[in-house]
């Protein structure tokens, strides 16, 4: 990577003068990547040379903990200046992990406006829309002329992260409308801005989740989303780059949930840390597995008498488990999209999943009857007729698929109606439950058809 | 996932009820026009054909185009058929060109040609040009609606040009400076232009130190640079450095979302699309192939089991713990698999060194957890057989302790092997240019199951031989 190599050379060997001027040629994001690989001594040297503008830009691209490490080499005054330069939401992330006496000190060294801006953002809880917003936006008063709005824009453009939209406020800071920059630059004075704004503004509340804010931006193609409080006063805006980061984190969480790993596991975690993160789920699988052992033990006599049954046991469990998971995933996604708001819709969905399971049950049942019959004939059937064993396999699959599909929908819907989070309790439990149902059907049928007859 | 607030308006449902119940046509038209294309698209998914036809009739073409832009390509193709040719062509013509091309490529050739013939000439040529780029390259996803200036232009004239073109442009926050051959010279941040004062040339305020991608760059790479550099509009250049189009941060966000969701769904063998509105028969058809595949793969497992028939007949108790070993080996495999797929999609496994380090780490995790769970399984299996009232172990020479040991050892080995296979196979598949998300799931599970079986019953067979 020649680009990073060049930055590395510059940071490692550059004279103070070269550093100050040449660093500007590189993107802060690249500089951030290299900066944080430097050893302590060199890092100290470099950050003492670079000015607060450059450092502010660069540190906005680092994880808060890494940024905090860099800041430690600097005196309080410079730190305060850097934090003022950084995007407000990034600066707040750093301040949040800074211990109290120092945090207060930095804030005291800033000018009043910056201090108030940061102080008002610090208290938002993690993962809320408030915690990812910035209060650098351009607000204009209702009723002013487009010319004055343009003047406000020109005056604040440089210090504002995004200027795609201007927010129109009344005297109490209530958000009354939004003007797209495109519209504003085309307008001619005299004209009151109220004529140009839309009043049907899509907003989120401070306490809404960061994820739902990001999804709103993605779905509606909004580059700059206003965040308001309960009274509809504008508190800040969310920019699209932050929304994209949130969606990325959500993807990580989705994968983690799918894999049953706690989502804090990072690429840099040690083997021990990673092992520990993954252990709880494995222990849970062990416990659930033992439950299944207990069920199988009930059918010991049948198994001892008909060993061939064992050959198809993984098949029965696998199919039931997967059908259950499929319908679970569809249902959970439907719930998250609010498809099953009323009773009729829920019942319709349950009925549908039952039907889907039944159709596939017939298909797979017939197919498995044929294949297992073939299989048993090839390996040479023992004391029991291959046709009857194959019939047991086929019928069990037909029944257990219908039931699994139904249960995969029923359990998350029930949890949802009980106001519990359907995604939490479902995964391995549903699999185990449908596994057990599949096994019981299988062994019961076998006991009835082979042993009793 | 959070519970959707009950107080929030459900706009798709409002649209649905408008279509179903609003009889006054003018009212319907003006009300529909106020909804965002995304909400209309969501509503459309729960409509039947007649309802959709009513919708087409009362939504104007620009909005309908935008609605179609939000649909998945396959759905868009289905729905386009419900509109007569001329109107369908209009919809395509008004769409963002990159979205239109995606749909055209999905259509049957003769249908695509018949639509193209009805599209205005300049737009048609443009679509043709875009459709030459391979899928999943920067060229296939770029948008031509950007604003460019020449370097000697005065900032005042540039502002005038911006005002004229702003409406048609996808985004105006980043503006471009090109020479006479349309080669990209620099980019201008709108904020700079707004605060600049006449007289000043555009090239005085442009940034020559810009990032750009090439038409043939993979879309994954492009998306990552956009995210890394927080670029609102990434310029796309051809071989000669000519500006061909832009990819916006919004496009990038869409691409990431679609890719990661599809990957995850494929991994789990789930439908990649919401099938809420499909009939049960259709949904069943979509989910069937995966189940049929599992059936076939499971026959392999059955065959492996059949070879151990004698051991099973001798010690039936072995069967009790087989699901437990499967469950744990399967789970540790899924864990490694998901971590690996995510790293592949983020392209952090780019060098041989990184790959080896990753494999080493996953295998080590398998060893650590294998050791812990092996110990735990040994203890619990032993206890289970000892307290079990039914005398499952029987009167033979094989004791509960023996079986416990076989279970524990098998768990250790299976977990170790599973973690390794589940991280190695996707890497190998990627090297072979097979989509690891599609191919990995069922095969790794089956392979893990077979490994676990062979280890478990193999050890048991050895034990029986040793004891008898």
mmCIF file of N, CA and C in Angstrom, chain B residues 270-370:
data_model
loop_
_atom_site.group_PDB
_atom_site.id
_atom_site.type_symbol
_atom_site.label_atom_id
_atom_site.label_comp_id
_atom_site.label_asym_id
_atom_site.label_seq_id
_atom_site.Cartn_x
_atom_site.Cartn_y
_atom_site.Cartn_z
ATOM 1 N N UNK B 270 -32.180 -19.315 4.264
ATOM 2 C CA UNK B 270 -33.469 -18.660 4.394
ATOM 3 C C UNK B 270 -33.767 -17.886 3.133
ATOM 4 N N UNK B 271 -35.054 -17.617 2.921
ATOM 5 C CA UNK B 271 -35.405 -16.810 1.755
ATOM 6 C C UNK B 271 -34.772 -15.424 1.882
ATOM 7 N N UNK B 272 -34.222 -14.890 0.792
ATOM 8 C CA UNK B 272 -33.569 -13.586 0.880
ATOM 9 C C UNK B 272 -34.593 -12.463 0.828
ATOM 10 N N UNK B 273 -35.826 -12.800 0.491
ATOM 11 C CA UNK B 273 -36.821 -11.750 0.424
ATOM 12 C C UNK B 273 -37.941 -12.033 1.396
ATOM 13 N N UNK B 274 -38.569 -10.982 1.841
ATOM 14 C CA UNK B 274 -39.738 -11.179 2.684
ATOM 15 C C UNK B 274 -40.760 -11.950 1.878
ATOM 16 N N UNK B 275 -41.309 -13.007 2.456
ATOM 17 C CA UNK B 275 -42.323 -13.712 1.674
ATOM 18 C C UNK B 275 -43.682 -13.590 2.332
ATOM 19 N N UNK B 276 -43.839 -12.537 3.132
ATOM 20 C CA UNK B 276 -45.090 -12.351 3.855
ATOM 21 C C UNK B 276 -46.309 -12.387 2.943
ATOM 22 N N UNK B 277 -46.134 -11.830 1.760
ATOM 23 C CA UNK B 277 -47.314 -11.677 0.906
ATOM 24 C C UNK B 277 -47.449 -12.768 -0.136
ATOM 25 N N UNK B 278 -46.544 -13.717 -0.097
ATOM 26 C CA UNK B 278 -46.663 -14.812 -1.052
ATOM 27 C C UNK B 278 -47.699 -15.803 -0.569
ATOM 28 N N UNK B 279 -48.238 -16.563 -1.493
ATOM 29 C CA UNK B 279 -49.136 -17.634 -1.085
ATOM 30 C C UNK B 279 -48.310 -18.722 -0.419
ATOM 31 N N UNK B 280 -48.984 -19.566 0.368
ATOM 32 C CA UNK B 280 -48.276 -20.638 1.057
ATOM 33 C C UNK B 280 -47.558 -21.538 0.058
ATOM 34 N N UNK B 281 -48.219 -21.806 -1.079
ATOM 35 C CA UNK B 281 -47.628 -22.689 -2.087
ATOM 36 C C UNK B 281 -46.316 -22.134 -2.607
ATOM 37 N N UNK B 282 -46.317 -20.832 -2.876
ATOM 38 C CA UNK B 282 -45.114 -20.206 -3.422
ATOM 39 C C UNK B 282 -43.988 -20.201 -2.390
ATOM 40 N N UNK B 283 -44.330 -19.868 -1.164
ATOM 41 C CA UNK B 283 -43.323 -19.871 -0.101
ATOM 42 C C UNK B 283 -42.737 -21.265 0.060
ATOM 43 N N UNK B 284 -43.624 -22.268 0.046
ATOM 44 C CA UNK B 284 -43.170 -23.643 0.203
ATOM 45 C C UNK B 284 -42.173 -23.984 -0.899
ATOM 46 N N UNK B 285 -42.490 -23.534 -2.116
ATOM 47 C CA UNK B 285 -41.618 -23.820 -3.256
ATOM 48 C C UNK B 285 -40.244 -23.179 -3.049
ATOM 49 N N UNK B 286 -40.236 -21.971 -2.514
ATOM 50 C CA UNK B 286 -38.966 -21.285 -2.277
ATOM 51 C C UNK B 286 -38.113 -21.975 -1.229
ATOM 52 N N UNK B 287 -38.776 -22.527 -0.238
ATOM 53 C CA UNK B 287 -37.998 -23.111 0.859
ATOM 54 C C UNK B 287 -37.647 -24.575 0.598
ATOM 55 N N UNK B 288 -38.309 -25.178 -0.368
ATOM 56 C CA UNK B 288 -38.140 -26.614 -0.604
ATOM 57 C C UNK B 288 -36.715 -27.026 -0.991
ATOM 58 N N UNK B 289 -36.074 -26.312 -1.929
ATOM 59 C CA UNK B 289 -34.767 -26.791 -2.413
ATOM 60 C C UNK B 289 -33.761 -27.020 -1.290
ATOM 61 N N UNK B 290 -33.750 -26.096 -0.337
ATOM 62 C CA UNK B 290 -32.815 -26.225 0.777
ATOM 63 C C UNK B 290 -33.083 -27.499 1.567
ATOM 64 N N UNK B 291 -34.365 -27.787 1.799
ATOM 65 C CA UNK B 291 -34.720 -28.985 2.555
ATOM 66 C C UNK B 291 -34.364 -30.241 1.771
ATOM 67 N N UNK B 292 -34.598 -30.195 0.467
ATOM 68 C CA UNK B 292 -34.265 -31.359 -0.366
ATOM 69 C C UNK B 292 -32.762 -31.610 -0.341
ATOM 70 N N UNK B 293 -32.004 -30.510 -0.382
ATOM 71 C CA UNK B 293 -30.552 -30.642 -0.315
ATOM 72 C C UNK B 293 -30.136 -31.294 1.003
ATOM 73 N N UNK B 294 -30.765 -30.854 2.085
ATOM 74 C CA UNK B 294 -30.444 -31.439 3.387
ATOM 75 C C UNK B 294 -30.760 -32.928 3.412
ATOM 76 N N UNK B 295 -31.855 -33.288 2.763
ATOM 77 C CA UNK B 295 -32.244 -34.695 2.710
ATOM 78 C C UNK B 295 -31.142 -35.528 2.070
ATOM 79 N N UNK B 296 -30.667 -35.035 0.941
ATOM 80 C CA UNK B 296 -29.619 -35.767 0.229
ATOM 81 C C UNK B 296 -28.356 -35.850 1.080
ATOM 82 N N UNK B 297 -27.968 -34.705 1.667
ATOM 83 C CA UNK B 297 -26.752 -34.700 2.471
ATOM 84 C C UNK B 297 -26.882 -35.623 3.672
ATOM 85 N N UNK B 298 -28.098 -35.692 4.210
ATOM 86 C CA UNK B 298 -28.298 -36.544 5.373
ATOM 87 C C UNK B 298 -28.199 -38.024 5.040
ATOM 88 N N UNK B 299 -28.464 -38.364 3.786
ATOM 89 C CA UNK B 299 -28.312 -39.769 3.394
ATOM 90 C C UNK B 299 -26.859 -40.203 3.533
ATOM 91 N N UNK B 300 -25.945 -39.247 3.294
ATOM 92 C CA UNK B 300 -24.533 -39.564 3.479
ATOM 93 C C UNK B 300 -24.288 -39.895 4.954
ATOM 94 N N UNK B 301 -24.892 -39.080 5.807
ATOM 95 C CA UNK B 301 -24.736 -39.332 7.244
ATOM 96 C C UNK B 301 -25.303 -40.697 7.615
ATOM 97 N N UNK B 302 -26.483 -41.000 7.034
ATOM 98 C CA UNK B 302 -27.074 -42.319 7.301
ATOM 99 C C UNK B 302 -26.134 -43.450 6.891
ATOM 100 N N UNK B 303 -25.483 -43.261 5.748
ATOM 101 C CA UNK B 303 -24.582 -44.322 5.287
ATOM 102 C C UNK B 303 -23.420 -44.506 6.256
ATOM 103 N N UNK B 304 -22.904 -43.380 6.747
ATOM 104 C CA UNK B 304 -21.800 -43.490 7.700
ATOM 105 C C UNK B 304 -22.274 -44.227 8.948
ATOM 106 N N UNK B 305 -23.458 -43.879 9.408
ATOM 107 C CA UNK B 305 -24.010 -44.547 10.588
ATOM 108 C C UNK B 305 -24.159 -46.042 10.358
ATOM 109 N N UNK B 306 -24.603 -46.383 9.138
ATOM 110 C CA UNK B 306 -24.848 -47.795 8.826
ATOM 111 C C UNK B 306 -23.585 -48.629 8.966
ATOM 112 N N UNK B 307 -22.426 -48.015 8.676
ATOM 113 C CA UNK B 307 -21.183 -48.782 8.781
ATOM 114 C C UNK B 307 -20.840 -49.102 10.238
ATOM 115 N N UNK B 308 -21.447 -48.375 11.152
ATOM 116 C CA UNK B 308 -21.166 -48.646 12.566
ATOM 117 C C UNK B 308 -22.272 -49.463 13.222
ATOM 118 N N UNK B 309 -23.054 -50.126 12.403
ATOM 119 C CA UNK B 309 -24.234 -50.789 12.932
ATOM 120 C C UNK B 309 -23.918 -51.737 14.095
ATOM 121 N N UNK B 310 -22.838 -52.496 13.937
ATOM 122 C CA UNK B 310 -22.523 -53.487 14.973
ATOM 123 C C UNK B 310 -22.202 -52.838 16.306
ATOM 124 N N UNK B 311 -21.421 -51.766 16.229
ATOM 125 C CA UNK B 311 -21.080 -51.070 17.463
ATOM 126 C C UNK B 311 -22.335 -50.541 18.137
ATOM 127 N N UNK B 312 -23.235 -49.954 17.304
ATOM 128 C CA UNK B 312 -24.464 -49.399 17.858
ATOM 129 C C UNK B 312 -25.309 -50.492 18.508
ATOM 130 N N UNK B 313 -25.379 -51.647 17.825
ATOM 131 C CA UNK B 313 -26.178 -52.749 18.368
ATOM 132 C C UNK B 313 -25.593 -53.233 19.687
ATOM 133 N N UNK B 314 -24.249 -53.191 19.777
ATOM 134 C CA UNK B 314 -23.601 -53.671 21.000
ATOM 135 C C UNK B 314 -23.801 -52.698 22.159
ATOM 136 N N UNK B 315 -23.695 -51.383 21.872
ATOM 137 C CA UNK B 315 -23.843 -50.387 22.945
ATOM 138 C C UNK B 315 -24.868 -49.345 22.512
ATOM 139 N N UNK B 316 -26.135 -49.629 22.731
ATOM 140 C CA UNK B 316 -27.199 -48.718 22.296
ATOM 141 C C UNK B 316 -27.068 -47.348 22.947
ATOM 142 N N UNK B 317 -26.510 -47.310 24.145
ATOM 143 C CA UNK B 317 -26.407 -46.051 24.887
ATOM 144 C C UNK B 317 -25.652 -44.978 24.097
ATOM 145 N N UNK B 318 -24.807 -45.428 23.175
ATOM 146 C CA UNK B 318 -24.044 -44.462 22.370
ATOM 147 C C UNK B 318 -24.972 -43.479 21.641
ATOM 148 N N UNK B 319 -26.099 -44.015 21.185
ATOM 149 C CA UNK B 319 -27.021 -43.206 20.388
ATOM 150 C C UNK B 319 -27.513 -41.984 21.176
ATOM 151 N N UNK B 320 -27.582 -42.144 22.484
ATOM 152 C CA UNK B 320 -28.097 -41.061 23.314
ATOM 153 C C UNK B 320 -27.323 -39.762 23.135
ATOM 154 N N UNK B 321 -26.020 -39.873 22.994
ATOM 155 C CA UNK B 321 -25.202 -38.666 23.031
ATOM 156 C C UNK B 321 -24.835 -38.138 21.656
ATOM 157 N N UNK B 322 -25.278 -38.831 20.630
ATOM 158 C CA UNK B 322 -24.943 -38.383 19.291
ATOM 159 C C UNK B 322 -25.524 -36.988 18.984
ATOM 160 N N UNK B 323 -26.799 -36.704 19.322
ATOM 161 C CA UNK B 323 -27.321 -35.361 19.039
ATOM 162 C C UNK B 323 -26.535 -34.273 19.763
ATOM 163 N N UNK B 324 -26.098 -34.581 20.956
ATOM 164 C CA UNK B 324 -25.362 -33.617 21.760
ATOM 165 C C UNK B 324 -24.036 -33.250 21.091
ATOM 166 N N UNK B 325 -23.347 -34.262 20.594
ATOM 167 C CA UNK B 325 -22.076 -33.981 19.922
ATOM 168 C C UNK B 325 -22.317 -33.190 18.641
ATOM 169 N N UNK B 326 -23.357 -33.590 17.886
ATOM 170 C CA UNK B 326 -23.724 -32.854 16.670
ATOM 171 C C UNK B 326 -24.017 -31.390 16.978
ATOM 172 N N UNK B 327 -24.802 -31.196 18.023
ATOM 173 C CA UNK B 327 -25.248 -29.841 18.333
ATOM 174 C C UNK B 327 -24.054 -28.945 18.636
ATOM 175 N N UNK B 328 -23.136 -29.448 19.434
ATOM 176 C CA UNK B 328 -21.998 -28.617 19.803
ATOM 177 C C UNK B 328 -21.043 -28.407 18.639
ATOM 178 N N UNK B 329 -20.761 -29.504 17.914
ATOM 179 C CA UNK B 329 -19.861 -29.361 16.762
ATOM 180 C C UNK B 329 -20.493 -28.418 15.743
ATOM 181 N N UNK B 330 -21.812 -28.567 15.540
ATOM 182 C CA UNK B 330 -22.511 -27.701 14.588
ATOM 183 C C UNK B 330 -22.431 -26.252 15.006
ATOM 184 N N UNK B 331 -22.624 -26.024 16.289
ATOM 185 C CA UNK B 331 -22.641 -24.647 16.773
ATOM 186 C C UNK B 331 -21.274 -23.982 16.706
ATOM 187 N N UNK B 332 -20.253 -24.710 17.087
ATOM 188 C CA UNK B 332 -18.921 -24.093 17.036
ATOM 189 C C UNK B 332 -18.544 -23.836 15.576
ATOM 190 N N UNK B 333 -19.022 -24.715 14.694
ATOM 191 C CA UNK B 333 -18.787 -24.508 13.259
ATOM 192 C C UNK B 333 -19.477 -23.251 12.768
ATOM 193 N N UNK B 334 -20.739 -23.075 13.170
ATOM 194 C CA UNK B 334 -21.475 -21.876 12.751
ATOM 195 C C UNK B 334 -20.783 -20.617 13.261
ATOM 196 N N UNK B 335 -20.290 -20.673 14.467
ATOM 197 C CA UNK B 335 -19.596 -19.504 15.016
ATOM 198 C C UNK B 335 -18.388 -19.138 14.156
ATOM 199 N N UNK B 336 -17.547 -20.122 13.888
ATOM 200 C CA UNK B 336 -16.356 -19.844 13.074
ATOM 201 C C UNK B 336 -16.753 -19.413 11.671
ATOM 202 N N UNK B 337 -17.776 -20.059 11.138
ATOM 203 C CA UNK B 337 -18.222 -19.742 9.779
ATOM 204 C C UNK B 337 -18.670 -18.290 9.674
ATOM 205 N N UNK B 338 -19.495 -17.852 10.616
ATOM 206 C CA UNK B 338 -20.014 -16.482 10.545
ATOM 207 C C UNK B 338 -18.884 -15.467 10.672
ATOM 208 N N UNK B 339 -17.965 -15.726 11.597
ATOM 209 C CA UNK B 339 -16.841 -14.805 11.766
ATOM 210 C C UNK B 339 -16.027 -14.743 10.474
ATOM 211 N N UNK B 340 -15.824 -15.910 9.860
ATOM 212 C CA UNK B 340 -15.019 -15.955 8.638
ATOM 213 C C UNK B 340 -15.716 -15.249 7.480
ATOM 214 N N UNK B 341 -17.014 -15.531 7.298
ATOM 215 C CA UNK B 341 -17.745 -14.899 6.190
ATOM 216 C C UNK B 341 -17.742 -13.385 6.350
ATOM 217 N N UNK B 342 -17.932 -12.927 7.568
ATOM 218 C CA UNK B 342 -17.945 -11.478 7.800
ATOM 219 C C UNK B 342 -16.581 -10.890 7.458
ATOM 220 N N UNK B 343 -15.516 -11.600 7.838
ATOM 221 C CA UNK B 343 -14.175 -11.072 7.532
ATOM 222 C C UNK B 343 -13.914 -11.099 6.036
ATOM 223 N N UNK B 344 -14.428 -12.127 5.355
ATOM 224 C CA UNK B 344 -14.243 -12.173 3.901
ATOM 225 C C UNK B 344 -14.981 -11.006 3.259
ATOM 226 N N UNK B 345 -16.214 -10.753 3.716
ATOM 227 C CA UNK B 345 -16.987 -9.697 3.067
ATOM 228 C C UNK B 345 -16.398 -8.323 3.391
ATOM 229 N N UNK B 346 -15.695 -8.209 4.484
ATOM 230 C CA UNK B 346 -15.033 -6.937 4.804
ATOM 231 C C UNK B 346 -13.642 -6.885 4.174
ATOM 232 N N UNK B 347 -13.245 -7.974 3.520
ATOM 233 C CA UNK B 347 -11.926 -8.084 2.869
ATOM 234 C C UNK B 347 -10.769 -7.822 3.822
ATOM 235 N N UNK B 348 -10.866 -8.365 5.012
ATOM 236 C CA UNK B 348 -9.722 -8.246 5.902
ATOM 237 C C UNK B 348 -8.855 -9.512 5.875
ATOM 238 N N UNK B 349 -9.273 -10.480 5.052
ATOM 239 C CA UNK B 349 -8.431 -11.674 4.886
ATOM 240 C C UNK B 349 -7.730 -11.564 3.539
ATOM 241 N N UNK B 350 -6.978 -10.490 3.366
ATOM 242 C CA UNK B 350 -6.462 -10.205 2.033
ATOM 243 C C UNK B 350 -5.077 -10.779 1.775
ATOM 244 N N UNK B 351 -4.310 -11.049 2.825
ATOM 245 C CA UNK B 351 -2.977 -11.593 2.569
ATOM 246 C C UNK B 351 -2.886 -12.996 3.132
ATOM 247 N N UNK B 352 -1.910 -13.751 2.597
ATOM 248 C CA UNK B 352 -1.706 -15.110 3.070
ATOM 249 C C UNK B 352 -1.478 -15.134 4.581
ATOM 250 N N UNK B 353 -0.734 -14.147 5.041
ATOM 251 C CA UNK B 353 -0.411 -14.088 6.467
ATOM 252 C C UNK B 353 -1.682 -13.937 7.311
ATOM 253 N N UNK B 354 -2.562 -13.050 6.852
ATOM 254 C CA UNK B 354 -3.812 -12.835 7.584
ATOM 255 C C UNK B 354 -4.673 -14.090 7.604
ATOM 256 N N UNK B 355 -4.703 -14.785 6.464
ATOM 257 C CA UNK B 355 -5.508 -16.000 6.375
ATOM 258 C C UNK B 355 -4.991 -17.040 7.359
ATOM 259 N N UNK B 356 -3.669 -17.234 7.341
ATOM 260 C CA UNK B 356 -3.099 -18.249 8.228
ATOM 261 C C UNK B 356 -3.322 -17.888 9.691
ATOM 262 N N UNK B 357 -3.178 -16.611 9.981
ATOM 263 C CA UNK B 357 -3.385 -16.153 11.348
ATOM 264 C C UNK B 357 -4.826 -16.428 11.783
ATOM 265 N N UNK B 358 -5.746 -16.148 10.856
ATOM 266 C CA UNK B 358 -7.158 -16.358 11.156
ATOM 267 C C UNK B 358 -7.451 -17.835 11.396
ATOM 268 N N UNK B 359 -6.948 -18.701 10.496
ATOM 269 C CA UNK B 359 -7.175 -20.138 10.654
ATOM 270 C C UNK B 359 -6.586 -20.626 11.964
ATOM 271 N N UNK B 360 -5.388 -20.153 12.274
ATOM 272 C CA UNK B 360 -4.728 -20.546 13.515
ATOM 273 C C UNK B 360 -5.574 -20.167 14.713
ATOM 274 N N UNK B 361 -6.099 -18.954 14.666
ATOM 275 C CA UNK B 361 -6.866 -18.468 15.802
ATOM 276 C C UNK B 361 -8.157 -19.270 15.986
ATOM 277 N N UNK B 362 -8.880 -19.494 14.858
ATOM 278 C CA UNK B 362 -10.146 -20.226 14.964
ATOM 279 C C UNK B 362 -9.903 -21.652 15.467
ATOM 280 N N UNK B 363 -8.827 -22.275 14.979
ATOM 281 C CA UNK B 363 -8.533 -23.635 15.417
ATOM 282 C C UNK B 363 -8.184 -23.644 16.903
ATOM 283 N N UNK B 364 -7.430 -22.639 17.318
ATOM 284 C CA UNK B 364 -7.063 -22.551 18.736
ATOM 285 C C UNK B 364 -8.324 -22.388 19.597
ATOM 286 N N UNK B 365 -9.263 -21.582 19.095
ATOM 287 C CA UNK B 365 -10.526 -21.415 19.832
ATOM 288 C C UNK B 365 -11.238 -22.760 19.932
ATOM 289 N N UNK B 366 -11.223 -23.501 18.815
ATOM 290 C CA UNK B 366 -11.823 -24.833 18.805
ATOM 291 C C UNK B 366 -11.169 -25.733 19.847
ATOM 292 N N UNK B 367 -9.841 -25.624 19.953
ATOM 293 C CA UNK B 367 -9.113 -26.470 20.906
ATOM 294 C C UNK B 367 -9.471 -26.097 22.347
ATOM 295 N N UNK B 368 -9.493 -24.798 22.616
ATOM 296 C CA UNK B 368 -9.772 -24.342 23.982
ATOM 297 C C UNK B 368 -11.183 -24.752 24.402
ATOM 298 N N UNK B 369 -12.155 -24.402 23.552
ATOM 299 C CA UNK B 369 -13.531 -24.742 23.908
ATOM 300 C C UNK B 369 -13.762 -26.246 23.854
ATOM 301 N N UNK B 370 -13.057 -26.923 22.948
ATOM 302 C CA UNK B 370 -13.168 -28.378 22.863
ATOM 303 C C UNK B 370 -12.723 -29.021 24.167
#
